[in-house]
Every structure is written in structure tokens, then in C-alpha cells.
mmCIF file of C-alpha atoms in Angstrom:
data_model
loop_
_atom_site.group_PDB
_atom_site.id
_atom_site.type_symbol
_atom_site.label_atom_id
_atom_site.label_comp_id
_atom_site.label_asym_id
_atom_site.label_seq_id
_atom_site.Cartn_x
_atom_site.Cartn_y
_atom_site.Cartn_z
ATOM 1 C CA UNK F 3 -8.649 -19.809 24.452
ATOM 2 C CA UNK F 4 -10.400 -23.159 24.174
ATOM 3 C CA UNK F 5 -11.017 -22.665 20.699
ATOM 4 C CA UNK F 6 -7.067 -22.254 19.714
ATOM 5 C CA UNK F 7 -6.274 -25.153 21.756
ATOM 6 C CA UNK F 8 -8.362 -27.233 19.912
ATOM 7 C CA UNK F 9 -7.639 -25.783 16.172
ATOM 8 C CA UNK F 10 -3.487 -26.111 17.620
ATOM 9 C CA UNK F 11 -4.285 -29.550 19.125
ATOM 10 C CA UNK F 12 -5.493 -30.538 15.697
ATOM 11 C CA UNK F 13 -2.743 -29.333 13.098
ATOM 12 C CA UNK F 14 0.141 -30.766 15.557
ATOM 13 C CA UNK F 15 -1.367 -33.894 16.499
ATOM 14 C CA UNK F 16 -1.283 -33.347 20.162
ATOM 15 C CA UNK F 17 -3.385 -35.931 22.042
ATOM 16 C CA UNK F 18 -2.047 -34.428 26.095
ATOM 17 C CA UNK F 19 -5.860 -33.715 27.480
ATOM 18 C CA UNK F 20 -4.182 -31.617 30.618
ATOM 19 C CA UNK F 21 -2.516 -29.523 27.495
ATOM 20 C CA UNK F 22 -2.387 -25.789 28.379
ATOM 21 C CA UNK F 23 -1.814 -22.996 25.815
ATOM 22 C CA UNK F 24 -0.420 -20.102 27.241
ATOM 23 C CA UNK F 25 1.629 -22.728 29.144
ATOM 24 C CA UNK F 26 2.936 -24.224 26.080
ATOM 25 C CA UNK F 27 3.673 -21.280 24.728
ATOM 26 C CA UNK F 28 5.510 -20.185 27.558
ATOM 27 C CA UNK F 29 8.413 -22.438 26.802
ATOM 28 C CA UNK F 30 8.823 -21.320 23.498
ATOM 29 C CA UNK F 31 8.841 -24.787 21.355
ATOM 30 C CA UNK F 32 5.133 -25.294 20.952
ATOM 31 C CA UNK F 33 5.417 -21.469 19.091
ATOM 32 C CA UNK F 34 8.309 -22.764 17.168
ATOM 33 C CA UNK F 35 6.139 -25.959 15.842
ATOM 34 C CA UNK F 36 3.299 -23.779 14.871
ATOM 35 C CA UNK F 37 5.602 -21.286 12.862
ATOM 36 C CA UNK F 38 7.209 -24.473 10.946
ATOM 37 C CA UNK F 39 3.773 -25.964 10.395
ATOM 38 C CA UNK F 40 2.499 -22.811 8.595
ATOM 39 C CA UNK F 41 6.193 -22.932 6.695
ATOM 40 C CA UNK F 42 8.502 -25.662 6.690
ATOM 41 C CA UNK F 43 11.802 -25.554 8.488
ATOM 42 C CA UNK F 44 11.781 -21.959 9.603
ATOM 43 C CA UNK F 45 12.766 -22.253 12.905
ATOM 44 C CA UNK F 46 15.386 -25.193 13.658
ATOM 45 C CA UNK F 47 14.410 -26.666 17.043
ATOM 46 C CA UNK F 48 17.517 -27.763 17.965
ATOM 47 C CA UNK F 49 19.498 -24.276 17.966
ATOM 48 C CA UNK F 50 16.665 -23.346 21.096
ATOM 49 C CA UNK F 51 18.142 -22.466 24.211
ATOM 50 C CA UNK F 52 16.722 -23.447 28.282
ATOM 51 C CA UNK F 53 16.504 -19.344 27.861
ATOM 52 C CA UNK F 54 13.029 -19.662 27.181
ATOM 53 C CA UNK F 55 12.521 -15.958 26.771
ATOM 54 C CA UNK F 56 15.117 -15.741 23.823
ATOM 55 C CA UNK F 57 13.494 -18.697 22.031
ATOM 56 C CA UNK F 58 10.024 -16.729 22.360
ATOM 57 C CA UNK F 59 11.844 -13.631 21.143
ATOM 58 C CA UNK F 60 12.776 -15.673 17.973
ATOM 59 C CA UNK F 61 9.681 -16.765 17.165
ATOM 60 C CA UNK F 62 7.946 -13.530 17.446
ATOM 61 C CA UNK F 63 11.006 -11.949 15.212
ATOM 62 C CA UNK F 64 10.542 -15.064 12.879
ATOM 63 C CA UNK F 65 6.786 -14.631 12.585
ATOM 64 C CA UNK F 66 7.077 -10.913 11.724
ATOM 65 C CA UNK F 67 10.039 -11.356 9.263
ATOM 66 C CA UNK F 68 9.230 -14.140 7.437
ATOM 67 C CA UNK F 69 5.165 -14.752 7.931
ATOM 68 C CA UNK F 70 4.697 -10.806 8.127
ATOM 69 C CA UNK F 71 2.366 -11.527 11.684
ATOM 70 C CA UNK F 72 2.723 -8.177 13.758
ATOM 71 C CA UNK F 73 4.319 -8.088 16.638
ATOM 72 C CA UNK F 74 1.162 -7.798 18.699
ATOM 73 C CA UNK F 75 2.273 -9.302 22.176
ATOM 74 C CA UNK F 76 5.670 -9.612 24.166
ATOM 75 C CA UNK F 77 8.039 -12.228 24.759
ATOM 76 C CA UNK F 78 8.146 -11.484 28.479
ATOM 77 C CA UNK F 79 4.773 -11.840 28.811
ATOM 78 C CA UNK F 80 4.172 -15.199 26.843
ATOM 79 C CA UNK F 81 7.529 -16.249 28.952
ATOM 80 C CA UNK F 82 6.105 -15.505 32.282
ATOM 81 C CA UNK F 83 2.687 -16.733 31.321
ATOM 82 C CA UNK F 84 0.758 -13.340 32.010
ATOM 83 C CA UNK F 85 0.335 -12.178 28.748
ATOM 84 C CA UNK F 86 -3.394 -11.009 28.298
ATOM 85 C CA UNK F 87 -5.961 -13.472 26.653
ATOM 86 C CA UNK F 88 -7.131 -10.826 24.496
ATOM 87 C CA UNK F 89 -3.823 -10.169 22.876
ATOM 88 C CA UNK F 90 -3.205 -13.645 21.972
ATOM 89 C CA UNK F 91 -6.445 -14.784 21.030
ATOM 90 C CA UNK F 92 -5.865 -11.584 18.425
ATOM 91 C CA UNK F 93 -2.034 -12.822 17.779
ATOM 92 C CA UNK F 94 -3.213 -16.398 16.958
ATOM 93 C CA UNK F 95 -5.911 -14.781 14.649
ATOM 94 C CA UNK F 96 -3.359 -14.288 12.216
ATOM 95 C CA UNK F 97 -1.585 -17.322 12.428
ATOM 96 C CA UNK F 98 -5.508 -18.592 11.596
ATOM 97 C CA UNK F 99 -5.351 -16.339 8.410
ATOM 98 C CA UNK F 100 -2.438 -18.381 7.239
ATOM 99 C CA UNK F 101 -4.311 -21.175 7.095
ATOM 100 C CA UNK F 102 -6.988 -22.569 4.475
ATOM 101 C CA UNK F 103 -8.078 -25.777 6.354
ATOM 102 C CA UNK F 104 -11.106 -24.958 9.124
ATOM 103 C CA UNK F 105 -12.925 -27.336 10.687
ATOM 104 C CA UNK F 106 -16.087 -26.970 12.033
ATOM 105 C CA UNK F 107 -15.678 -25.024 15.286
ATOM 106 C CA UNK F 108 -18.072 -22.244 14.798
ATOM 107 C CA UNK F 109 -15.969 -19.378 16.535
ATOM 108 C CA UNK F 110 -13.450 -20.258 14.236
ATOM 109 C CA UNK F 111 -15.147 -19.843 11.188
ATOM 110 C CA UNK F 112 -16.123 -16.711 12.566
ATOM 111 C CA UNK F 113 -13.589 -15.473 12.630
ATOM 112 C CA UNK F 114 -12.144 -16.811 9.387
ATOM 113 C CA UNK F 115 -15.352 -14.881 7.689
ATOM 114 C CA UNK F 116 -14.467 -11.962 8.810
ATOM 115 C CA UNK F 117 -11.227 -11.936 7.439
ATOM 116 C CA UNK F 118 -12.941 -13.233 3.955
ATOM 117 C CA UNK F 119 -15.326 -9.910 3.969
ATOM 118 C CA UNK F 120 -12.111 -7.583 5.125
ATOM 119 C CA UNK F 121 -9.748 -8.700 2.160
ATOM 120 C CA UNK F 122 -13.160 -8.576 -0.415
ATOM 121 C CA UNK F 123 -12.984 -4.695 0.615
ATOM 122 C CA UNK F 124 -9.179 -4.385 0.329
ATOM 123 C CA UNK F 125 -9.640 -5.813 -3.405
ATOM 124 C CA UNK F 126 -13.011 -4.125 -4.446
ATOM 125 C CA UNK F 127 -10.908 -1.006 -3.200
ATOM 126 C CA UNK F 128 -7.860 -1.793 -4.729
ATOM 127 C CA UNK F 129 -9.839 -2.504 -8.248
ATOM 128 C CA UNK F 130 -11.531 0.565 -7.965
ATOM 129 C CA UNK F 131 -8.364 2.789 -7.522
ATOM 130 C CA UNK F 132 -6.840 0.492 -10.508
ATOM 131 C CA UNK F 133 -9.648 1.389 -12.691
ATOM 132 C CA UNK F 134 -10.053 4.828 -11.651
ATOM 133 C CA UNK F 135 -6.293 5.258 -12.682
ATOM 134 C CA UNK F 136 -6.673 3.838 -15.870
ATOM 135 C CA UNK F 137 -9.653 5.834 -17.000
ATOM 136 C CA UNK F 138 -7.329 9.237 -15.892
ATOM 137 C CA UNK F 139 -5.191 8.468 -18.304
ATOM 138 C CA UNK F 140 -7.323 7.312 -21.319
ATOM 139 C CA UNK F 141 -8.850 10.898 -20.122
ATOM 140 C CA UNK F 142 -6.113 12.497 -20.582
ATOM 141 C CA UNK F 143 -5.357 11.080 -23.988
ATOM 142 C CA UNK F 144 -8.218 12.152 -25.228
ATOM 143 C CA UNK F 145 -7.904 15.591 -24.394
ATOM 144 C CA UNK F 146 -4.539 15.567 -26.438
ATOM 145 C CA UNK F 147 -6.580 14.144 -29.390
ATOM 146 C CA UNK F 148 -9.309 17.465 -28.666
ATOM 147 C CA UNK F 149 -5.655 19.422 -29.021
ATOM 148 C CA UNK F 150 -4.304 18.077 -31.869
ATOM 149 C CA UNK F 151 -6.692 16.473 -33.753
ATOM 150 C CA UNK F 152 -4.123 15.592 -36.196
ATOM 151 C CA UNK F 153 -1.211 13.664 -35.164
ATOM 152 C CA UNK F 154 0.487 13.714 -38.065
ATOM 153 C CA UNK F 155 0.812 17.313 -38.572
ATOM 154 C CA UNK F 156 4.900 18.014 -38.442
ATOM 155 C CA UNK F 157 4.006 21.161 -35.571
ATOM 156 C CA UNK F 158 2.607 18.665 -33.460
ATOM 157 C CA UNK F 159 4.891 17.766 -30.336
ATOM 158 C CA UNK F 160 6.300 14.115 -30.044
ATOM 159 C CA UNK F 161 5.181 13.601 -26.350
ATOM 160 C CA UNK F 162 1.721 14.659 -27.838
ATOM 161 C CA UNK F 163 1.525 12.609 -30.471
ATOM 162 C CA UNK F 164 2.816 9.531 -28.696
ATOM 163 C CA UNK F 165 0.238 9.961 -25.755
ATOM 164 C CA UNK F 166 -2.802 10.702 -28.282
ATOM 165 C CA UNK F 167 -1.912 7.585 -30.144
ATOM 166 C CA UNK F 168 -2.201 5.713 -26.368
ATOM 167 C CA UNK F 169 -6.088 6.261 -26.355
ATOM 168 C CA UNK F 170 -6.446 2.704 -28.081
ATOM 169 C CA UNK F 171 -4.196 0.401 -25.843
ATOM 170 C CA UNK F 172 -5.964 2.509 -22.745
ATOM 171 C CA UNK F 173 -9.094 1.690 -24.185
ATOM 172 C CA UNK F 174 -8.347 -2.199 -24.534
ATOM 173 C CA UNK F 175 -6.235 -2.024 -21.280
ATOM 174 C CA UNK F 176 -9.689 -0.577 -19.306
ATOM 175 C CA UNK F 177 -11.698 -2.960 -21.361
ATOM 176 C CA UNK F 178 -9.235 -5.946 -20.140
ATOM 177 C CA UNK F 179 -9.222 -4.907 -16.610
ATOM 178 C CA UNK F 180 -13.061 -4.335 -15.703
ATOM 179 C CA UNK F 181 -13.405 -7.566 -16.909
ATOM 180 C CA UNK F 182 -11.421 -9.049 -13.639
ATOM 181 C CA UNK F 183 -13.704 -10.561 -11.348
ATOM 182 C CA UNK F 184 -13.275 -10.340 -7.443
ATOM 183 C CA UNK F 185 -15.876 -13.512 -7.066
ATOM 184 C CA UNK F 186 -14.431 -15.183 -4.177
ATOM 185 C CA UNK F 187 -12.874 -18.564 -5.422
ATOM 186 C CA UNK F 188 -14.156 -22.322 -4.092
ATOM 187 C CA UNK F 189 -11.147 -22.847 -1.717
ATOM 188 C CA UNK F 190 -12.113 -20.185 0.433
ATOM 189 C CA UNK F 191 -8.052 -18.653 0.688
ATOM 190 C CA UNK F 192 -8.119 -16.064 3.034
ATOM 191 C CA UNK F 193 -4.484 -15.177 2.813
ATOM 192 C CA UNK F 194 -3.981 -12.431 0.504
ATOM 193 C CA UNK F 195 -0.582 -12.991 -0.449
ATOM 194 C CA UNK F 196 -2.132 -16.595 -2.122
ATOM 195 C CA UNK F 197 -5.106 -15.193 -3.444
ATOM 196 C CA UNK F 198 -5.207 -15.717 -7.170
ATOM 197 C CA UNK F 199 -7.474 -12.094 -7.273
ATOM 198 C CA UNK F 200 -5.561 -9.695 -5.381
ATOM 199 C CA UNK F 201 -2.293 -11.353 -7.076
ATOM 200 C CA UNK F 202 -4.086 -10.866 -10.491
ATOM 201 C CA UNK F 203 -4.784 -6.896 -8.914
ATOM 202 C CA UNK F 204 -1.236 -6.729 -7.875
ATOM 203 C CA UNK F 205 -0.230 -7.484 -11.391
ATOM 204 C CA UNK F 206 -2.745 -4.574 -13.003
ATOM 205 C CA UNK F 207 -1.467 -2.088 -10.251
ATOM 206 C CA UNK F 208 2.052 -2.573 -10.989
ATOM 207 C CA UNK F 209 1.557 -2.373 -15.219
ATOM 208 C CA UNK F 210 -0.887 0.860 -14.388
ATOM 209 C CA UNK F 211 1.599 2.574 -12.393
ATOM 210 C CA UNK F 212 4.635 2.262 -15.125
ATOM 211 C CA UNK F 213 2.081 3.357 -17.428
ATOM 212 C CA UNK F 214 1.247 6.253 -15.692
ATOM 213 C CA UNK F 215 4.291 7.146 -14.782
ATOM 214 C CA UNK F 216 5.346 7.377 -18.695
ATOM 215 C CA UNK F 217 2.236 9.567 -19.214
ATOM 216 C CA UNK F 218 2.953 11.824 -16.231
ATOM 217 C CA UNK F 219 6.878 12.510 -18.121
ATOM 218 C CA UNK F 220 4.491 13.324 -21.281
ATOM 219 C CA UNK F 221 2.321 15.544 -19.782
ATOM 220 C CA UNK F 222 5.447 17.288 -18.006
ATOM 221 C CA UNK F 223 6.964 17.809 -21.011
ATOM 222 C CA UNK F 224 4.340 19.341 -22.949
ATOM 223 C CA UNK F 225 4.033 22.014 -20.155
ATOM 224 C CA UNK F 226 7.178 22.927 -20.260
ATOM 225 C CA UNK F 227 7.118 23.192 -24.135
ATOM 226 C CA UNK F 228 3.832 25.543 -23.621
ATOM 227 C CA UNK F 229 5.649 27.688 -21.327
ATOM 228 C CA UNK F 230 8.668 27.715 -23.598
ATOM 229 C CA UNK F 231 6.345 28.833 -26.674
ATOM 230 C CA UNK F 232 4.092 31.433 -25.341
ATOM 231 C CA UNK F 233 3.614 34.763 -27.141
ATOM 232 C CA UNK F 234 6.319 37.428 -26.477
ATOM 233 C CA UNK F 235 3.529 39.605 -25.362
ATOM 234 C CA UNK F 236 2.851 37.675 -22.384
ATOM 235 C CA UNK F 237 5.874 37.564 -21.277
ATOM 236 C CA UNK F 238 7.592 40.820 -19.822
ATOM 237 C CA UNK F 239 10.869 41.451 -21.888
ATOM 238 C CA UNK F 240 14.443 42.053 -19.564
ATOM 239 C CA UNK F 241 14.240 45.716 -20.453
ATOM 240 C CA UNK F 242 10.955 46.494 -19.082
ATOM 241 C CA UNK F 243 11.681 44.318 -16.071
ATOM 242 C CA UNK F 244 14.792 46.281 -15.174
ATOM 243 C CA UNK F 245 12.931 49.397 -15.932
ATOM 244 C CA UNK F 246 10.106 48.065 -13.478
ATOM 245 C CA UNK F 247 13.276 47.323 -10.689
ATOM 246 C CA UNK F 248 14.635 50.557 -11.148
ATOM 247 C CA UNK F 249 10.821 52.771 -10.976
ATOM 248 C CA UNK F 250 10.816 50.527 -7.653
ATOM 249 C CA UNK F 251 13.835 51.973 -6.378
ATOM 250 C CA UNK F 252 13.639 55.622 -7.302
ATOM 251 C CA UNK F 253 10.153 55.535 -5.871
ATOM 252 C CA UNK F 254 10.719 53.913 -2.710
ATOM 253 C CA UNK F 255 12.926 56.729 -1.054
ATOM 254 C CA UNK F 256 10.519 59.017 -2.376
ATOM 255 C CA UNK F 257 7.742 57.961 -0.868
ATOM 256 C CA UNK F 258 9.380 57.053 2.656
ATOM 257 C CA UNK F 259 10.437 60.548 2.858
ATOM 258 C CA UNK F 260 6.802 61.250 2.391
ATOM 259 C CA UNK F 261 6.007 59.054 4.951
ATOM 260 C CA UNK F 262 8.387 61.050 7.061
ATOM 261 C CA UNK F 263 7.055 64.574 6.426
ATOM 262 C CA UNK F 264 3.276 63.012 7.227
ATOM 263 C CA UNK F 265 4.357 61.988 10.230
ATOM 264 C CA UNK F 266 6.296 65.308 11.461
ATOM 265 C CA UNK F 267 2.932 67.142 10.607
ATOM 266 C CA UNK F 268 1.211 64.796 12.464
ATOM 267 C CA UNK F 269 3.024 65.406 15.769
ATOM 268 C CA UNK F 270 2.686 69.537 15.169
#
């Protein structure tokens, strides 16, 4: 815990050598401060209570609803100052990931490297589902141009020809996106949601997806037209599926009552 005292110590200006965390905490306030340092004016101090459990409550609700920290420990324990040092040095952690300032303290930047390597993966996988999307569909584009190689031939479909005609904004859309880079940038953010990458990502993801989702409606559509146009030979006509019901019936007693007489010889 000495490691949190000093980073809290630090950002609050709090110069009290006997100061004790879990103590601090404990009350309610000193949780309040560090939510309004992270974002200004969250909590209003002077709406807290001398129910120091409901002030705790608050500030784990706050945290979770407006800082989106999980709601790893509870208030009960912080109140009655038993709540395990495990838990809350793994609470504070993210607290810690809403913050870009370290100083030196080596645990700390620890800690703050291994949430840099953890949100490389998230984008690197992110990216690669992105891309992986994206080259789907320029697949699937180009198998409509295999189809039709002729767009402009009056028989051909309109969902066809408007997703062959997409292989050339997939192809400059793929070209655009590999082209993002998921170099970490010089000030070291390690909050996602103020990461100029995975916003940049977050961006690509969304335009992918209402892409997709126009090509999916396409390819939907032409199915249903394929169905719709298959050769009458393939299909059974009404007649001969009535005539197929009614051999079914006619057959069916038939062949119970053989059932029957099989059965009576049996027991002879």
C-alpha cells in the first residue's frame, strides 16, 4: 500500500506523515477527492453525510458510472477498514490507468507498463478483426464480379451490380486502413478511451460495420432472388406434391396392417 500512499499523497498535496490509506478511505472524503481529481466536480463534498458508509457507497457508484472503474471492493469493507489489501491495491490500479502523469516509483511504472502492453493487444486485435472484415467484403465483391462479369447487362440484379461496383472503394478503404499505425504515441496514454489509436480504430470499426451491414442486405437479397428463379425442374410442382401426400397415406395403413399380420405369425 505504500506505493498508493505516496502516488495519492502526491496528486492531492497531502503533507500528514502519520497519513493512513485504508484509514482515509474509510471515511469516505479522501475517495471523493481522488474521484474529482481524475474529473472535476463529480462528487460535491458538501452533500456527504457523518454516514460514512453511504458516502463510500457513492463513490464506488460514481466511479463505476461515470469513470467506468468496476466495482471490485465493498463499501462495508473500506467503511470498517477490513477490506483486503489485495483488492484495493487492484481497485486503485485503475484509478492509476486514468492517469498519464507517473513519477518515478518503480512499482508504479510497473504497473502502468503492463497496462501499456494489455491495451497494445486489445488494438493489434481490434485492427486485425477490422481488417479481416474489410477484406470479407472486398471478397465477396469480387466473387459478384466472377458472376457477372458485366454489370451493365439489363439481366443483371441491382443488389449485384451495386455490390460488384463496391470492389474499388473496398479496395481504397483496405488500402486506407492498413495504413493505421498502432505505434504507441510519446505521451505514454494508457487510458483507452483517450488514446488517439484505438479512437482512430473505433472510428474504422464503426464505418466497417455499416458497411457490412449494407453488404450483408445485398447478399440476402440475391439469395432470395436465386431461390425465386430456379428451374421448374428443381422444384417439385403442387400436383406431384399432393400426389406424394396422398401415396403416403394410402400406403401407410397398408403397410401397418402388414406389420400386424407379421406379428400374428410371429406369435403362432
Amino acid at each position: 500500500m505504500i506505493d498508493f500512499t505516496k502516488w495519492i499523497k502526491s496528486i492531492l498535496k497531502i503533507e500528514d506523515t502519520s497519513f493512513d490509506l485504508k484509514k482515509e478511505l474509510s471515511e469516505g472524503i479522501l475517495f471523493a477527492k481522488l474521484i474529482n481529481y481524475l474529473q472535476n466536480d463529480l462528487i460535491n463534498l458538501t452533500s456527504f453525510t457523518d454516514n460514512h458508509l453511504e458516502n463510500i457507497q457513492r463513490c464506488i457508484d460514481i466511479a463505476y458510472q461515470r469513470l467506468n472503474i468496476p466495482k471490485l471492493i465493498k463499501a462495508e469493507f473500506v467503511e470498517k477498514n477490513t477490506v483486503d489489501d489485495y483488492c484495493l491495491y487492484f481497485y486503485l490500479t485503475f484509478f492509476i490507468m486514468k492517469e498519464n502523469v507517473f513519477d518515478d516509483n518503480e512499482v508504479m511504472e510497473t504497473i502502468a507498463q503492463g497496462i501499456r502492453e494489455r491495451n497494445a493487444q486489445l488494438k493489434m486485435t481490434l485492427k486485425n478483426r477490422i481488417g479481416n472484415s474489410l477484406r470479407r467484403m472486398l471478397d465477396c465483391s469480387k466473387s459478384v464480379r466472377i458472376v457477372w462479369p458485366n454489370l451493365d447487362d439489363p439481366s443483371v440484379p441491382e443488389e449485384a451490380k451495386n455490390l460488384g461496383m463496391m470492389s474499388n472503394e473496398l479496395e481504397e478503404m483496405l488500402s486506407q486502413f492498413e495504413q493505421v499505425s498502432l505505434t504507441e504515441d510519446e505521451s505514454n496514454i494508457i487510458d483507452l478511451n483517450k488514446d488517439p489509436v484505438m479512437i482512430d480504430l473505433k472510428h474504422w470499426e464503426e464505418s466497417v460495420n455499416k458497411k457490412n451491414k449494407e453488404i450483408k442486405m445485398m447478399e440476402k437479397e440475391l439469395k432470395i432472388q436465386k431461390r425465386n428463379t430456379l428451374p421448374n425442374s428443381q422444384t417439385p410442382r403442387l400436383d406431384e406434391k399432393e400426389r406424394m401426400k396422398e401415396n403416403r397415406r394410402t400406403i401407410s395403413p397398408r403397410m401397418m396392417g402388414l406389420g400386424t399380420e407379421l406379428k400374428q405369425n410371429k406369435a403362432c
